[in-house]
């Protein structure tokens, strides 16, 4: 069957959460960010696995994601919505007990008028200039915030994956200073990178995301995904012959070339191909088989000359080439590799808990 197989190790995700949780003190709550369908890996499986492991607070990007997660996890966990309270979000937030992270005066007013008394979080901009109330604005709105039911004051670091960046300490200090001017509530600044920066960035609640799924900057993370691509055909290519669109790769001598069933329609970025910034590789066990020619919509070609025999499948993600290795070859980041993985894969989950965790 010409269908690639994506294997997702739920035990590894849980182990990564536990490792990040262990980096903080006993007073710090460790949450899980599973926006974008758990970074493309399937919130329907990842959410219950983390809940069974003890996670009680989750973050998603959109109210619609929160509704789906609530149906999966039941009434127990807290589900924060990072985009806040947009027009039309009032009903789903109210009916599914979602906690919007309010980012603007307009969102605060919307909550006060449409959902009075509902729990919320307040997001402030500590220097990233993306989402959140400006510090001066937050102070001016302090009297309104006091009239809400805030569960969390949060901000986001711009350069946490670069520990030496001076912006990290500047944002931390700005966040701590502003928190003193607002009503007391739990504080959260650190995502995965912030967790790794140490206790001064942990405050009351940490919210790892990419680190759960095996990506940088959590270098000690267990690998989570394996992507195996079926071999459709192999052929011998003589010296001087080309492979793929644009004739961008020519065989230096006689080579054996395998064609596998996957491509950029499956989220395997074209820039990872030989001619456009790679090469990435496929793997047969530990043996590297470089991608040659361009990655096309449904097909990838790789040099398998070094194999004694060509297996039925070759891996493009696994122990030998992780999401960040493939990202480096494609000139991007591991986040994009994960969230681009397409819908044509056969998805296999390992380590699924036998029963859901307590609500």
Coordinates of C-alpha atoms in Angstrom, one line a residue, residues 85 90 102 105-118 120 141 143-149:
X85 CA -12.2 36.5 23.5
X90 CA -18.7 34.2 24.0
X102 CA -7.6 38.7 27.3
X105 CA -9.2 46.7 26.2
X106 CA -11.8 45.6 23.7
X107 CA -11.6 42.0 24.9
X108 CA -11.8 43.1 28.5
X109 CA -14.9 45.2 27.7
X110 CA -16.4 42.2 25.8
X111 CA -16.0 39.9 28.7
X112 CA -17.5 42.5 31.2
X113 CA -20.6 43.0 29.0
X114 CA -21.1 39.6 27.5
X115 CA -19.7 37.2 30.1
X116 CA -19.7 39.1 33.5
X117 CA -18.0 37.2 36.2
X118 CA -16.5 34.6 33.9
X120 CA -10.2 34.9 32.4
X141 CA -7.1 49.3 33.1
X143 CA -9.6 49.1 38.0
X144 CA -11.4 47.1 35.3
X145 CA -9.1 44.0 35.8
X146 CA -9.9 44.2 39.6
X147 CA -13.6 43.7 38.7
X148 CA -12.9 40.6 36.6
X149 CA -12.1 37.0 37.8

